[in-house]
CSV table of C-alpha atoms in Angstrom, one decimal:
chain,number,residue,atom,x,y,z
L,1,UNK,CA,0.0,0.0,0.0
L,2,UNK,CA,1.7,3.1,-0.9
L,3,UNK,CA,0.3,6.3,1.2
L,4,UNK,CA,-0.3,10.1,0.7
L,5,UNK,CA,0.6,10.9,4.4
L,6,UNK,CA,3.2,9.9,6.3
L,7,UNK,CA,1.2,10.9,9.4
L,8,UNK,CA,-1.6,8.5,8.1
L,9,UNK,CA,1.0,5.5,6.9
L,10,UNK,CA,2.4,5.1,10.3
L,11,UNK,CA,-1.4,5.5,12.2
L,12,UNK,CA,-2.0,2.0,9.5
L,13,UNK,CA,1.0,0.5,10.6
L,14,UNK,CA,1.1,1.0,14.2
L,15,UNK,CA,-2.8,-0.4,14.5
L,16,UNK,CA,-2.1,-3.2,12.0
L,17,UNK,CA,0.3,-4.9,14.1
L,18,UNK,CA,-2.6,-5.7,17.0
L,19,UNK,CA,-4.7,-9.1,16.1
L,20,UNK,CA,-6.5,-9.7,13.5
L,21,UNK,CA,-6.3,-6.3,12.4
L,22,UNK,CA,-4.9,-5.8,8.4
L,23,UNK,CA,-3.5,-3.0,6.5
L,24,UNK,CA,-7.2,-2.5,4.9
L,25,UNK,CA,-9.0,-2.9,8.4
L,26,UNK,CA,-6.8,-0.2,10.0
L,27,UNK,CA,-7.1,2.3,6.8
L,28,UNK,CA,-11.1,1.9,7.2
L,29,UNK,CA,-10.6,2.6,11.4
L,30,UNK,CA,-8.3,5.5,10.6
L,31,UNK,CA,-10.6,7.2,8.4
L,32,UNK,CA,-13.5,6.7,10.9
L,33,UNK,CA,-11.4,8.4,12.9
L,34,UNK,CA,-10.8,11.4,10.5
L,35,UNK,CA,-14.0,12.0,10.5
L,36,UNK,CA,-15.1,12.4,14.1
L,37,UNK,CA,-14.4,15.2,16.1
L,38,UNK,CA,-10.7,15.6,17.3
L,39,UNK,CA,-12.0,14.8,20.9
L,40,UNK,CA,-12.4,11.3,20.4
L,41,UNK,CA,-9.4,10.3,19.4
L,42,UNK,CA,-7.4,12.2,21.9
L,43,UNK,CA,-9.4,10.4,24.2
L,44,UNK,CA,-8.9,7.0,22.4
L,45,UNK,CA,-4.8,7.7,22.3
L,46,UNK,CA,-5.0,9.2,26.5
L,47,UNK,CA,-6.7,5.7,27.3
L,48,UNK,CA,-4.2,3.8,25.6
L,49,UNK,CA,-1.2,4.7,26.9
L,50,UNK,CA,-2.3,5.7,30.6
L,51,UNK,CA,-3.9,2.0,30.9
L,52,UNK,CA,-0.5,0.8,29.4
L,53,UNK,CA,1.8,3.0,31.8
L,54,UNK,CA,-0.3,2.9,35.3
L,55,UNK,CA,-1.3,-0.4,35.1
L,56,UNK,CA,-0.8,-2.4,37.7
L,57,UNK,CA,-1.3,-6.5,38.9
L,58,UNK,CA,-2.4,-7.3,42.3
L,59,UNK,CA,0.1,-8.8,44.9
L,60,UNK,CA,-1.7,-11.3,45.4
L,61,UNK,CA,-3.5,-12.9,42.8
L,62,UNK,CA,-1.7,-11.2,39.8
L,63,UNK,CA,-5.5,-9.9,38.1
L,64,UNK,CA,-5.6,-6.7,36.5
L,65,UNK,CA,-6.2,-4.1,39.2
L,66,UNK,CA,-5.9,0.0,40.0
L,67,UNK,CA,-5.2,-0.9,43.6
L,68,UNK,CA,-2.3,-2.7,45.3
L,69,UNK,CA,-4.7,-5.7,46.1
L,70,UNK,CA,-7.7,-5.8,44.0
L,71,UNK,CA,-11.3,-5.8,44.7
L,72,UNK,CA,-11.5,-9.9,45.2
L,73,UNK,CA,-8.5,-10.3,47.2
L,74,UNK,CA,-9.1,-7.4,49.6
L,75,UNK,CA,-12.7,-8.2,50.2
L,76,UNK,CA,-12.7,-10.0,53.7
L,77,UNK,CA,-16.3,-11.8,53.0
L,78,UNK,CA,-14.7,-14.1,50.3
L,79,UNK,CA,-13.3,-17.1,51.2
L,80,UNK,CA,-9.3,-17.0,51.0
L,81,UNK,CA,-8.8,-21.0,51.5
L,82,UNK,CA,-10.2,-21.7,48.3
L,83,UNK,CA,-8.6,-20.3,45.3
L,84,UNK,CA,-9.0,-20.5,41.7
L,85,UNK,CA,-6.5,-21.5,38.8
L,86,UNK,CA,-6.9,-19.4,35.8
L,87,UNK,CA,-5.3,-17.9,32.3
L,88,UNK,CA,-6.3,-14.1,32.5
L,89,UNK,CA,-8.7,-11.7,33.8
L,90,UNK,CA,-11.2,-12.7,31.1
L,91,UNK,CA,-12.0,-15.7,32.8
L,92,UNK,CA,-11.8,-13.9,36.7
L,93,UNK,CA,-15.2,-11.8,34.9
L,94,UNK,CA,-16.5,-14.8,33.5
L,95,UNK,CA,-16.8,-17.1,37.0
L,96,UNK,CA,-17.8,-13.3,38.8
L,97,UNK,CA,-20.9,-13.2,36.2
L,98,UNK,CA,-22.1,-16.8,36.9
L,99,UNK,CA,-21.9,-15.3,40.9
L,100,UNK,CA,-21.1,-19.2,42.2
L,101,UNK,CA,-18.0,-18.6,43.3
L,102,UNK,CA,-17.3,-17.3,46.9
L,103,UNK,CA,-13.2,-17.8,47.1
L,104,UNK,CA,-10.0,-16.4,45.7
L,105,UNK,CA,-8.1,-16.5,42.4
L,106,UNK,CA,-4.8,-17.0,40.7
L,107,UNK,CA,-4.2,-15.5,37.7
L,108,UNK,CA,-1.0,-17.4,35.6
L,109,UNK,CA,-1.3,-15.1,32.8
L,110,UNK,CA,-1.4,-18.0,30.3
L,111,UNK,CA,-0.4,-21.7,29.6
L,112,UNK,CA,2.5,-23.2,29.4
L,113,UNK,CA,3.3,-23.6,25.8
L,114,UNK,CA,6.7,-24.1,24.1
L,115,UNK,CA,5.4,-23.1,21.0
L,116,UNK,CA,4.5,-19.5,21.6
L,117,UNK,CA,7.9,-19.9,24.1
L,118,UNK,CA,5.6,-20.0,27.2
L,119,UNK,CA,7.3,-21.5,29.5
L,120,UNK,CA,7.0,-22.0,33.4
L,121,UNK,CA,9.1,-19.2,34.3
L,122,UNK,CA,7.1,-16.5,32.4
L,123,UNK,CA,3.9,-17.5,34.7
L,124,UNK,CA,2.8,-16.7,37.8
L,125,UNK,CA,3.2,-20.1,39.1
L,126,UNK,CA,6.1,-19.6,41.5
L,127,UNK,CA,3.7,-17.4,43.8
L,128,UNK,CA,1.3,-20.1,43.5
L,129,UNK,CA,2.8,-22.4,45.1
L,130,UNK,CA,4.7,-20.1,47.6
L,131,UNK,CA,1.1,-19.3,48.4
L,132,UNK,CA,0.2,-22.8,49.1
L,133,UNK,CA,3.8,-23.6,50.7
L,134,UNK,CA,1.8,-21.1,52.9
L,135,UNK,CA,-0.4,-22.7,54.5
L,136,UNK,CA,-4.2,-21.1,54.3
L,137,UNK,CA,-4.8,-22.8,50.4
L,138,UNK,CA,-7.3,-25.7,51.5
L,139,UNK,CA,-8.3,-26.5,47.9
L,140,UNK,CA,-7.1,-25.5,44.5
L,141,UNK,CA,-9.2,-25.0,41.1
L,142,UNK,CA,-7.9,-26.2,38.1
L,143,UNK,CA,-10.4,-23.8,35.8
L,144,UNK,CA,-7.9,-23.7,32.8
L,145,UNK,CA,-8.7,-24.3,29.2
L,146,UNK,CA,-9.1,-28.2,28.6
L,147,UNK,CA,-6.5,-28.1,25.4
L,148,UNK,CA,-2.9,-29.7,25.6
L,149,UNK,CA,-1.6,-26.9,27.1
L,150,UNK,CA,-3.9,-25.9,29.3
L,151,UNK,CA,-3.8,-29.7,30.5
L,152,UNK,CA,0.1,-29.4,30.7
L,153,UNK,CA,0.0,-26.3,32.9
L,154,UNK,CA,-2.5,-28.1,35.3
L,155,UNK,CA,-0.3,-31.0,35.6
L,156,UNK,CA,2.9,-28.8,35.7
L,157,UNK,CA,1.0,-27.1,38.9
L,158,UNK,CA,-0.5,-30.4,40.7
L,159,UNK,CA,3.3,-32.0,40.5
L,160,UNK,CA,4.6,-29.0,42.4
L,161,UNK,CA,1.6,-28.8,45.1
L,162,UNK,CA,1.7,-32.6,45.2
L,163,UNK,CA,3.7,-32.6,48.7
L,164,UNK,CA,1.9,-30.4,50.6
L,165,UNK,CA,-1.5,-32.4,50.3
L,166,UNK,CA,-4.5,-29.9,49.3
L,167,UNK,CA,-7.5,-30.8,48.2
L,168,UNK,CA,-7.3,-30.1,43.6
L,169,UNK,CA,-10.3,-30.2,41.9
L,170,UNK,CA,-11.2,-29.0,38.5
L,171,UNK,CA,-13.8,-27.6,36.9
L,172,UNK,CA,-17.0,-30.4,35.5
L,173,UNK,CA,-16.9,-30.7,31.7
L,174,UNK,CA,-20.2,-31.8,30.2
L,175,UNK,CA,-22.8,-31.3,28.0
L,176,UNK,CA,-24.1,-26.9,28.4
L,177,UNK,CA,-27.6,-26.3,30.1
L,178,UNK,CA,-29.9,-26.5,27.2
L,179,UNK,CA,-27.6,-28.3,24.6
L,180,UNK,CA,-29.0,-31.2,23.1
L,181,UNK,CA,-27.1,-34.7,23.2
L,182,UNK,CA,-27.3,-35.2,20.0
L,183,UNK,CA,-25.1,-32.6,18.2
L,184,UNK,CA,-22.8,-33.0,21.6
L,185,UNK,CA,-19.3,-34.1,20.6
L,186,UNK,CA,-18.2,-37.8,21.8
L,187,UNK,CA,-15.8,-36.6,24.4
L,188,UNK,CA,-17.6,-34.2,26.1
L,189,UNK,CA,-20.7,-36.4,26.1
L,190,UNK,CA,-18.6,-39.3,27.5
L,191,UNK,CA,-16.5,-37.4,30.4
L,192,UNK,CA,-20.3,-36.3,31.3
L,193,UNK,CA,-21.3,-39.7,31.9
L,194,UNK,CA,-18.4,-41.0,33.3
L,195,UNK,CA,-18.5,-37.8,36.1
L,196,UNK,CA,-22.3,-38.2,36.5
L,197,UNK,CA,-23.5,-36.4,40.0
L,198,UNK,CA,-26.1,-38.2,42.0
L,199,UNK,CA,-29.8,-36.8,41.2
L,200,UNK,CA,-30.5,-35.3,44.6
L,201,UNK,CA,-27.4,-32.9,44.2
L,202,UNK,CA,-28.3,-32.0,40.8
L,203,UNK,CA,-31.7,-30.7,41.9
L,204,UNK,CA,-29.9,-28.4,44.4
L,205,UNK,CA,-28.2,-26.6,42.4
L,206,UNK,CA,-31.5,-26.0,39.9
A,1,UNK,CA,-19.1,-6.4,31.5
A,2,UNK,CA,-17.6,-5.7,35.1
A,3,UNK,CA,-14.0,-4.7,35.0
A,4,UNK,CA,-11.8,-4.7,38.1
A,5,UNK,CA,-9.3,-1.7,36.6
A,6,UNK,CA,-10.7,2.0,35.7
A,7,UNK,CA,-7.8,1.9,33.6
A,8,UNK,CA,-8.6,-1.1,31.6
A,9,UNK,CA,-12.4,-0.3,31.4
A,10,UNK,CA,-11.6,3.0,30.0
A,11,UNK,CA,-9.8,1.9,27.5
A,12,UNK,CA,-12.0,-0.7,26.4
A,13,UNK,CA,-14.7,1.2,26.2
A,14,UNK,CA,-12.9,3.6,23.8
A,15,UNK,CA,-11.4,1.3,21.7
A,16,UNK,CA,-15.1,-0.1,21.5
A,17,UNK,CA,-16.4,3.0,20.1
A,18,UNK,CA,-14.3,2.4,16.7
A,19,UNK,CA,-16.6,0.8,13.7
A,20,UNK,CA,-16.6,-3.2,14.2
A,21,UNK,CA,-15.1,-3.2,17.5
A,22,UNK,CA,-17.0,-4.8,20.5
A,23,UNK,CA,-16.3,-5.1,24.3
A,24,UNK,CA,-15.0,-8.4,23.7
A,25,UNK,CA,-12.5,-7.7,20.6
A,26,UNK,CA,-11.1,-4.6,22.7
A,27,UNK,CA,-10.5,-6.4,25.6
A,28,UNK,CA,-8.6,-9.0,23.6
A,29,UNK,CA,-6.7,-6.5,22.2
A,30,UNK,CA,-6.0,-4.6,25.2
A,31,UNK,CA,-4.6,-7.4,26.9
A,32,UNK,CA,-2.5,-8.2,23.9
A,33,UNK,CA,-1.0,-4.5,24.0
A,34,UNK,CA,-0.1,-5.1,28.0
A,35,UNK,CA,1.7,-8.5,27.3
A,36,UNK,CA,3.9,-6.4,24.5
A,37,UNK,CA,6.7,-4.1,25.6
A,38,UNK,CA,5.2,-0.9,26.7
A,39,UNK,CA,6.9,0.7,23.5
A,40,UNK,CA,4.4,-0.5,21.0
A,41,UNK,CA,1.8,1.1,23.3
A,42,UNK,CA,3.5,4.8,23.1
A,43,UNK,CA,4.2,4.0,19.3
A,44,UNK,CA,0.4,3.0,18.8
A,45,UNK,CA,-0.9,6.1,20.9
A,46,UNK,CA,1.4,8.6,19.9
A,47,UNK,CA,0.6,7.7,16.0
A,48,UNK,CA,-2.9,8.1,16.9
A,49,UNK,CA,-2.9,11.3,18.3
A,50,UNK,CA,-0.3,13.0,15.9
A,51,UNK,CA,-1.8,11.7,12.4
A,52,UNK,CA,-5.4,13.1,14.0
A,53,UNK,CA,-3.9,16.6,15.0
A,54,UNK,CA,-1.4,16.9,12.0
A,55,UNK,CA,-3.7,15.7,9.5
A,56,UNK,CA,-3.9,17.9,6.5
A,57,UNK,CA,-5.6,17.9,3.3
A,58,UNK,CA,-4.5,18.8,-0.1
A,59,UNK,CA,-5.8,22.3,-1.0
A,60,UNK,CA,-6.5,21.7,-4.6
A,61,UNK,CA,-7.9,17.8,-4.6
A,62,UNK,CA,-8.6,17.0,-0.8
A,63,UNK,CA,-6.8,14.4,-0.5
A,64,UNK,CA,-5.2,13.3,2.6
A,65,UNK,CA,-1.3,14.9,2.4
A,66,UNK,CA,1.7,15.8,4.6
A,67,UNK,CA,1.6,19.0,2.7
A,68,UNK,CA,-0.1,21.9,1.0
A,69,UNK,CA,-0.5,20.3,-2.2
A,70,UNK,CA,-0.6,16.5,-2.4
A,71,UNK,CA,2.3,15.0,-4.5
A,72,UNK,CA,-0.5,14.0,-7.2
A,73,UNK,CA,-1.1,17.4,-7.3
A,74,UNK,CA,2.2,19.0,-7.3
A,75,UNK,CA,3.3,16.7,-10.0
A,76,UNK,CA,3.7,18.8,-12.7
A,77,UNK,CA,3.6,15.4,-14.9
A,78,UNK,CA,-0.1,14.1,-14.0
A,79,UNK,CA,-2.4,15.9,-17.1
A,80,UNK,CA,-4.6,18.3,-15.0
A,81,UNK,CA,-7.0,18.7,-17.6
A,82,UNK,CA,-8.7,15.4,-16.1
A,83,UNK,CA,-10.2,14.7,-12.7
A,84,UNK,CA,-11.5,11.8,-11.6
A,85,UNK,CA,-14.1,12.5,-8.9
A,86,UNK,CA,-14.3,9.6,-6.0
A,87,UNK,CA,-15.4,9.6,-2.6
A,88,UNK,CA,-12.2,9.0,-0.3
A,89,UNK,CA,-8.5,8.4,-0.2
A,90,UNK,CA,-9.1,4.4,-0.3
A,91,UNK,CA,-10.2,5.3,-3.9
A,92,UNK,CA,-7.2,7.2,-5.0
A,93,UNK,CA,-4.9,4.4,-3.6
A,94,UNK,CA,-7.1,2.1,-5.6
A,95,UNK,CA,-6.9,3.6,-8.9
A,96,UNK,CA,-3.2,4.8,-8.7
A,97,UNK,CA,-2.3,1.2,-8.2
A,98,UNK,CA,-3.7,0.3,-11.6
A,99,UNK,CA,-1.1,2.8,-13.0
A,100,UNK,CA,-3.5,3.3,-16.0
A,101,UNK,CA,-4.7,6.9,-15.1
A,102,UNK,CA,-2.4,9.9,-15.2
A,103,UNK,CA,-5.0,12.3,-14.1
A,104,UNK,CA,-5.7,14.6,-11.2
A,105,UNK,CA,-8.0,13.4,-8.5
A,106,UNK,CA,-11.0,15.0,-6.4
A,107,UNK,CA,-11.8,13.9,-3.6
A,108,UNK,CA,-15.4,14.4,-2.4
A,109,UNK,CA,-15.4,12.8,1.0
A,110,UNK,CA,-18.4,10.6,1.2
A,111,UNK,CA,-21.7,10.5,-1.1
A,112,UNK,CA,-24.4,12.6,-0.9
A,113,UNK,CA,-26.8,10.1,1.8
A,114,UNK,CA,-29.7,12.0,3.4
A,115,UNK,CA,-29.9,8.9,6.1
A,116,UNK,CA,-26.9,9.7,7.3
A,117,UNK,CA,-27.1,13.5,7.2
A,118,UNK,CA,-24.4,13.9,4.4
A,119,UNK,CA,-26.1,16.4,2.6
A,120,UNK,CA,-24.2,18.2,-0.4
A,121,UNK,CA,-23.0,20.8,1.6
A,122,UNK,CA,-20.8,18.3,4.2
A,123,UNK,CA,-19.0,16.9,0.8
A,124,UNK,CA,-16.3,18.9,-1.3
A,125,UNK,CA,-18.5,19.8,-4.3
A,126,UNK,CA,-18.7,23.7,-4.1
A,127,UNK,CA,-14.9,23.5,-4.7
A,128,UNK,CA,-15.3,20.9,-7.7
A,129,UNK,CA,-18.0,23.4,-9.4
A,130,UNK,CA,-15.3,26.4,-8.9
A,131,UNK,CA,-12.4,24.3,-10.3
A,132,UNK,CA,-15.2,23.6,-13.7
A,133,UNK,CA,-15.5,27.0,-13.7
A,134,UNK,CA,-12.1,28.3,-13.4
A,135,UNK,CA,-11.8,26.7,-17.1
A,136,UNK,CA,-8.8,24.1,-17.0
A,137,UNK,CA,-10.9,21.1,-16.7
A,138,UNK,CA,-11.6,19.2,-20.0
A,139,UNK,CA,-13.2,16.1,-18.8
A,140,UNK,CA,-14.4,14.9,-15.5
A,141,UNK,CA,-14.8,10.6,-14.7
A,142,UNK,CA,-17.2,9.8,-12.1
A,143,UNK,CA,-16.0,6.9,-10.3
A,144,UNK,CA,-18.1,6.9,-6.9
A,145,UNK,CA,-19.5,3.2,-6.4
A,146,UNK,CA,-22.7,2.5,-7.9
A,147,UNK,CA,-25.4,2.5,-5.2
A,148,UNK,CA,-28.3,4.9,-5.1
A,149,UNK,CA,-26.1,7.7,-2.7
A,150,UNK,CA,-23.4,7.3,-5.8
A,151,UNK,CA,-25.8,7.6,-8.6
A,152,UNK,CA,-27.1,10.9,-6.5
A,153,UNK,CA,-24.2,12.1,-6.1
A,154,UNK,CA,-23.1,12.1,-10.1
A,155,UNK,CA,-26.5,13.1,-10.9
A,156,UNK,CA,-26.3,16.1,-8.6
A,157,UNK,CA,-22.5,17.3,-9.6
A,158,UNK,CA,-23.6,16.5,-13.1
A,159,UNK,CA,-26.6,19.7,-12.8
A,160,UNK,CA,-23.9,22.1,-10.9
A,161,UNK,CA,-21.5,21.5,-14.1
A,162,UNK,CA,-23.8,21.0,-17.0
A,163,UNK,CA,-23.5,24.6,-18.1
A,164,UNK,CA,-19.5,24.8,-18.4
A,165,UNK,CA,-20.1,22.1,-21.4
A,166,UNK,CA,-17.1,19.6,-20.3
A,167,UNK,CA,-17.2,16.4,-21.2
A,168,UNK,CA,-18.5,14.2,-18.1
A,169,UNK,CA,-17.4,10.1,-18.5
A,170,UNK,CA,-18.3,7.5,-16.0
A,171,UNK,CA,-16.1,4.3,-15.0
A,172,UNK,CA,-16.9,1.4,-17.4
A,173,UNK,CA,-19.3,-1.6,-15.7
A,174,UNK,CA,-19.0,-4.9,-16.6
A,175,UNK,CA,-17.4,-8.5,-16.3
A,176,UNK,CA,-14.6,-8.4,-14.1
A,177,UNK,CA,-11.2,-9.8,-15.7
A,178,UNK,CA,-11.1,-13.3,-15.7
A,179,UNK,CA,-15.0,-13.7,-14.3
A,180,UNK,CA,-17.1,-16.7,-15.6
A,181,UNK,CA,-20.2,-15.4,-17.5
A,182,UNK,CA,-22.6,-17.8,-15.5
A,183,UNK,CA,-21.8,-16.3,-11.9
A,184,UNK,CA,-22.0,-12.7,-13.1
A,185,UNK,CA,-24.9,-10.9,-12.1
A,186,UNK,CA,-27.8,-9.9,-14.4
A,187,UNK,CA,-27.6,-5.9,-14.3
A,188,UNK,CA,-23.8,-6.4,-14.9
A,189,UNK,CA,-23.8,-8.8,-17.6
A,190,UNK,CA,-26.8,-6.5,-18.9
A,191,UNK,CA,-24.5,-3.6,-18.8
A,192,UNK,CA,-21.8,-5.1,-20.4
A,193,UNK,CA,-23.5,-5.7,-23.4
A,194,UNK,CA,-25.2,-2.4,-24.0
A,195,UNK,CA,-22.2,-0.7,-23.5
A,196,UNK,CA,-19.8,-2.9,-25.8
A,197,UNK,CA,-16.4,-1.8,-27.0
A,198,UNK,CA,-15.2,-2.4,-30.5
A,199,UNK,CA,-13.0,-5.6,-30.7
A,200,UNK,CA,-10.1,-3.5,-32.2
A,201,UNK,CA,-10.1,-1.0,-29.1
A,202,UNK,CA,-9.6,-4.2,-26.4
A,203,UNK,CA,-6.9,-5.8,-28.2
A,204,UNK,CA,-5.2,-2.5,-27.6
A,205,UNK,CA,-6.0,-2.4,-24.1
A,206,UNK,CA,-4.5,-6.0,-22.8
């Protein structure tokens, strides 16, 4: 692509290099952006680089947070014995939506995964299991992906937490409320009968 | 969405305000730009908000340009006797990747669309009609896409000009270049019969 403007060449190229974003996609956002009022995208450009530069992680459990501990980990109703495994803050707001889930989390920041050069180092694992070294961790929730390398990272996790004798449980695969069994693929429908829950507890949790 | 950072949210909800960006997307991408060096972020913002303020348009076509007058302009090579009229900057790039046209440009910016209040007066015609005027102009090519706002848009420009008694040409319609005859669409095909070139004249063009 050969540009008029410098000023508009480098805008492309800067935006182009974020996922699944193109040349052409980030020549259509940039003109959008022409054409609204100068406000917007001062505002868009301010947001950007003060979330980049003041943001910060929580000491604790490594989510996303403005505070030294965030919201979860500082609020003394929620259970601290019980903490949660997971990749990023997408899934903290996914299990806070479904509001089951009283206790604490641990936020890796991804999987392990040689391919991307992910390895064990480059996650949050060591505070993990300083934290159950620790003490207070009475049960631990594997709630990562169920792919190779979110099964690696689980494993990875359980072999270093092995000695100190915590409850691990993950989270119950099986078919979605309101799926049919039909169109329900083999493995998921098979690790749903082989973990079937007795009737009375299923009715509970209606 | 509930977000545990100010920062984040912020963010997010800016870049979700571009065209074909939702919550989810932004967030992706925002937590792609805070696993990258905090470079690309200052890169990325700074681009923004520089190409936004700097922006400038070429005095005589309108086209986005570093300077006064766009280097399609300035080029004292390109036969300004011809303008080709289209609606933004994506359309210039277009056409001068063909290399086939050795015109001048003008650039309208956007069709004439009561729905979504582009009325004749928010698009660059009043300087088109004063460039017919002026007396230079031999020919102008419409080549604004042909929907109803583009067909509008020609027919209106067409009135403001009629009197200066230029010759007005439109972009040729038809089969696209190694299209099958059986998937192309009726009005096309339809078009491209009516409007037929001597045999002679496309040997010449290959």
């Amino acid at each position: 692509m050969e540009f008029s403007s410098k000023l508009l060449e480098n805008a492309v190229n800067e935006v182009s290099q974020l996922p699944g974003i193109g040349k052409r996609t980030a020549l259509r956002l940039m003109l959008h952006l022409l054409r609204q009022p100068e406000n917007q995208t001062r505002q868009l450009s301010e947001s950007l680089w003060k979330m980049r530069e003041e943001i910060n992680f929580c000491a604790n459990c490594h989510n996303i947070s403005d505070k030294k501990l965030c919201e979860i980990c500082a609020n003394p109703n929620r259970v601290e014995e019980i903490v949660c495994v997971v990749e990023d803050i997408r899934d903290v707001m996914a299990i806070e939506n479904t509001s089951q889930y009283k206790g604490h989390y641990h936020v890796l920041g991804g999987k392990i995964s040689p391919m991307d050069g992910m390895g064990p180092g480059e996650l949050n694992i060591h505070s993990l299991v300083e934290k159950v070294k620790a003490g207070t961790v009475q049960e631990l929730i594997f709630a990562l992906s169920s792919t190779m390398e979110g099964d690696t990272t689980n494993f990875y996790i359980f072999k270093q937490i092995e000695p100190y004798n915590i409850t691990t449980t993950t989270i119950a695969r099986g078919i979605s409320v309101g799926d049919e069994l039909e169109y329900a693929d083999e493995v998921t429908l098979g690790r749903s009968i082989v973990n079937r829950i007795p009737f009375e507890t299923s009715l509970k949790n209606q």
